[in-house]
Coordinates of C-alpha atoms in Angstrom, one line a residue:
X1 CA -61.4 -73.1 48.7
X2 CA -62.6 -69.4 49.8
X3 CA -60.9 -67.3 51.1
X4 CA -60.3 -66.7 55.0
X5 CA -62.5 -63.8 57.0
X6 CA -58.6 -63.1 57.6
X7 CA -57.3 -62.5 54.5
X8 CA -60.3 -59.7 53.4
X9 CA -59.5 -56.3 54.7
X10 CA -62.2 -55.4 57.2
X11 CA -63.3 -51.5 58.4
X12 CA -64.1 -51.6 62.2
X13 CA -67.1 -49.3 63.2
X14 CA -66.2 -48.4 66.7
X15 CA -65.8 -44.5 66.9
X16 CA -62.9 -45.1 69.4
X17 CA -61.5 -47.1 66.6
X18 CA -62.0 -45.0 63.6
X19 CA -61.1 -42.0 65.5
X20 CA -57.5 -43.2 66.3
X21 CA -57.1 -44.1 62.7
X22 CA -57.9 -40.4 61.2
X23 CA -56.1 -39.3 64.2
X24 CA -52.7 -41.2 63.5
X25 CA -53.1 -40.2 59.4
X26 CA -53.0 -36.8 60.8
X27 CA -49.7 -37.7 62.9
X28 CA -48.2 -39.1 59.8
X29 CA -48.7 -36.2 57.4
X30 CA -47.2 -33.7 60.7
X31 CA -44.2 -36.1 60.7
X32 CA -41.3 -33.4 60.7
X33 CA -38.3 -35.9 60.3
X34 CA -38.5 -39.9 59.0
X35 CA -39.8 -42.6 61.3
X36 CA -37.2 -45.1 61.1
X37 CA -39.2 -47.7 63.5
X38 CA -42.5 -48.6 63.0
X39 CA -45.1 -50.5 65.2
X40 CA -48.0 -52.2 64.0
X41 CA -50.9 -54.8 65.3
X42 CA -53.1 -54.8 67.4
X43 CA -53.8 -54.3 71.4
X44 CA -50.1 -55.7 72.9
X45 CA -48.7 -53.0 70.6
X46 CA -51.4 -50.6 71.0
X47 CA -50.1 -50.8 75.1
X48 CA -47.1 -49.0 74.6
X49 CA -48.6 -46.2 74.8
X50 CA -49.6 -47.3 78.3
X51 CA -48.3 -50.2 80.5
X52 CA -45.1 -49.5 77.5
X53 CA -45.1 -46.3 78.2
X54 CA -42.1 -45.2 80.3
X55 CA -40.1 -48.2 77.8
X56 CA -41.7 -46.5 74.5
X57 CA -39.3 -43.4 75.5
X58 CA -36.3 -45.4 77.5
X59 CA -35.7 -47.4 74.3
X60 CA -37.3 -46.0 70.6
X61 CA -37.0 -41.9 71.1
X62 CA -34.3 -42.2 69.1
X63 CA -34.3 -43.4 67.1
X64 CA -37.6 -42.2 66.1
X65 CA -40.5 -44.4 66.3
X66 CA -44.0 -44.6 65.4
X67 CA -46.7 -46.7 66.9
X68 CA -49.8 -48.0 64.6
X69 CA -51.0 -50.6 67.3
X70 CA -55.2 -51.1 67.6
X71 CA -56.6 -53.0 70.4
X72 CA -58.9 -55.3 69.1
X73 CA -57.3 -55.6 66.0
X74 CA -57.5 -59.1 63.6
X75 CA -56.0 -59.4 60.8
X76 CA -58.1 -58.8 58.8
X77 CA -58.7 -55.3 60.5
X78 CA -54.8 -54.5 60.4
X79 CA -54.9 -55.0 56.6
X80 CA -57.8 -52.3 56.2
X81 CA -55.8 -49.4 58.2
X82 CA -52.4 -50.6 55.9
X83 CA -54.9 -50.3 52.4
X84 CA -56.5 -47.3 54.1
X85 CA -53.7 -44.9 54.4
X86 CA -51.5 -45.5 57.4
X87 CA -48.5 -46.0 55.7
X88 CA -48.3 -43.3 53.3
X89 CA -45.6 -41.0 53.0
X90 CA -43.5 -43.5 55.3
X91 CA -40.9 -45.8 54.8
X92 CA -39.1 -46.8 57.4
X93 CA -36.1 -48.4 58.0
X94 CA -37.7 -51.9 60.4
X95 CA -41.3 -52.7 60.6
X96 CA -42.3 -54.3 63.9
X97 CA -45.1 -56.9 63.1
X98 CA -47.1 -58.2 65.9
X99 CA -51.0 -59.8 65.2
X100 CA -52.7 -62.6 65.3
X101 CA -54.2 -63.5 68.7
X102 CA -57.2 -62.1 68.5
X103 CA -58.2 -63.7 65.7
X104 CA -56.9 -67.3 67.5
X105 CA -59.4 -65.7 70.9
X106 CA -62.1 -63.7 69.5
X107 CA -63.0 -66.1 66.1
X108 CA -61.2 -69.2 67.0
X109 CA -59.6 -69.0 63.5
X110 CA -57.3 -71.8 63.1
X111 CA -54.0 -71.8 62.9
X112 CA -54.1 -72.0 59.2
X113 CA -56.5 -69.0 58.7
X114 CA -54.1 -66.7 61.2
X115 CA -51.4 -67.5 58.8
X116 CA -53.3 -66.7 56.3
X117 CA -54.0 -63.5 57.0
X118 CA -50.7 -62.1 58.3
X119 CA -49.1 -63.3 54.9
X120 CA -51.5 -61.1 53.1
X121 CA -50.0 -58.6 55.4
X122 CA -46.7 -59.4 55.0
X123 CA -47.2 -59.4 50.9
X124 CA -48.5 -55.7 51.4
X125 CA -46.3 -54.9 53.4
X126 CA -43.7 -56.1 51.0
X127 CA -45.4 -54.2 48.2
X128 CA -45.7 -50.8 50.4
X129 CA -42.8 -50.7 52.2
X130 CA -40.2 -52.4 49.7
X131 CA -37.1 -50.8 51.3
X132 CA -38.5 -52.1 54.9
X133 CA -37.5 -54.8 56.3
X134 CA -39.6 -56.4 58.7
X135 CA -39.6 -57.5 62.0
X136 CA -42.2 -60.8 62.2
X137 CA -42.8 -61.3 65.9
X138 CA -43.8 -64.7 67.5
X139 CA -46.9 -64.5 68.8
X140 CA -46.7 -63.8 72.4
X141 CA -48.2 -66.8 74.6
X142 CA -51.3 -66.7 76.0
X143 CA -53.1 -69.0 78.3
X144 CA -51.9 -70.6 81.1
X145 CA -50.5 -73.4 80.4
X146 CA -49.3 -76.0 76.7
X147 CA -53.0 -77.4 77.7
X148 CA -55.2 -74.7 77.1
X149 CA -56.5 -74.2 73.5
X150 CA -56.3 -71.0 73.3
X151 CA -52.5 -71.6 73.4
X152 CA -52.0 -74.5 71.6
X153 CA -53.6 -72.3 68.5
X154 CA -50.9 -69.7 68.7
X155 CA -48.2 -72.2 69.3
X156 CA -49.4 -73.4 66.0
X157 CA -49.8 -70.1 63.9
X158 CA -46.2 -69.6 65.3
X159 CA -44.8 -72.7 63.2
X160 CA -46.6 -72.3 60.2
X161 CA -45.7 -67.9 59.6
X162 CA -42.5 -69.0 60.7
X163 CA -41.9 -69.9 57.9
X164 CA -42.5 -66.5 56.4
X165 CA -39.3 -65.1 57.3
X166 CA -36.8 -65.4 54.8
X167 CA -34.1 -63.3 56.0
X168 CA -34.3 -61.0 53.1
X169 CA -37.0 -58.9 53.7
X170 CA -38.9 -60.5 55.9
X171 CA -37.0 -61.4 59.9
X172 CA -38.4 -63.4 62.6
X173 CA -38.0 -63.2 66.4
X174 CA -39.1 -65.5 69.0
X175 CA -39.0 -64.2 72.5
X176 CA -41.6 -66.3 74.0
X177 CA -39.6 -68.1 76.3
X178 CA -39.0 -64.6 78.0
X179 CA -42.5 -64.4 79.1
X180 CA -42.9 -68.4 80.4
X181 CA -41.5 -70.9 83.6
X182 CA -38.8 -73.8 82.9
X183 CA -42.1 -75.8 82.4
X184 CA -44.3 -73.7 79.9
X185 CA -46.3 -72.1 82.5
X186 CA -47.6 -68.2 82.0
X187 CA -48.1 -66.2 85.6
X188 CA -49.7 -63.2 86.5
X189 CA -46.8 -61.7 87.4
X190 CA -45.9 -61.2 83.7
X191 CA -49.7 -60.5 81.9
X192 CA -52.0 -60.0 84.4
X193 CA -55.0 -61.8 82.3
X194 CA -52.7 -64.1 80.6
X195 CA -52.8 -62.5 77.4
X196 CA -51.4 -58.8 77.9
X197 CA -47.8 -57.6 79.2
X198 CA -47.5 -55.6 82.5
X199 CA -44.9 -52.8 82.3
X200 CA -41.7 -55.0 82.7
X201 CA -42.2 -57.2 80.1
X202 CA -42.6 -54.4 78.1
X203 CA -38.6 -53.1 78.9
X204 CA -37.8 -57.3 78.3
X205 CA -39.5 -56.7 74.3
X206 CA -37.9 -53.7 73.8
X207 CA -34.3 -54.6 75.0
X208 CA -34.9 -57.8 72.6
X209 CA -36.1 -55.7 69.4
X210 CA -32.9 -53.1 69.5
X211 CA -30.3 -56.3 70.9
X212 CA -31.7 -57.4 67.5
X213 CA -32.0 -55.2 65.1
X214 CA -28.4 -53.4 66.5
X215 CA -27.0 -56.9 65.0
X216 CA -28.6 -56.7 61.5

């Protein structure tokens, strides 16, 4: 069987993406103190710097945290960044990984391919950051309800990737129910485009992360 595109490191060519990559490499080199908490992912992680900025300061100014979220990334793009310097000289206590929704949405990858890409990323993280604990987040819900193909693709992927957490180096955290009604409906008051969090949800995510990490 051929290797899925989700598992093959791939560089993006957008100017802003390349500039952000270089900017992050420079910031890492200029760090005066070690990073304790590293976030890596796509636009949902990237937006800790936008919608979530207030709560980033509230939750993660101490311990020292660093954001390696890039909007629009699929698993293969994050894999390329990992292999091209973004972890160099870092040894965080925790890595928070949230990735995969763009594989489901941009290319309509099947859950098996998305999970393969995430497994490849986890393997790279374990190799490059052997002393770090990895907190694998369940991919956040998207689309209004459980009848939508996009929601089903994400939910099926979460069933597969949960198995990667063996509670030694890789941990699993699923907070998806916090974003949904009792009937599993996703509302615009939570995610305005039924995909990206509003500011209040970043507070919920930050609280959940703090609670989990503090109890390990």
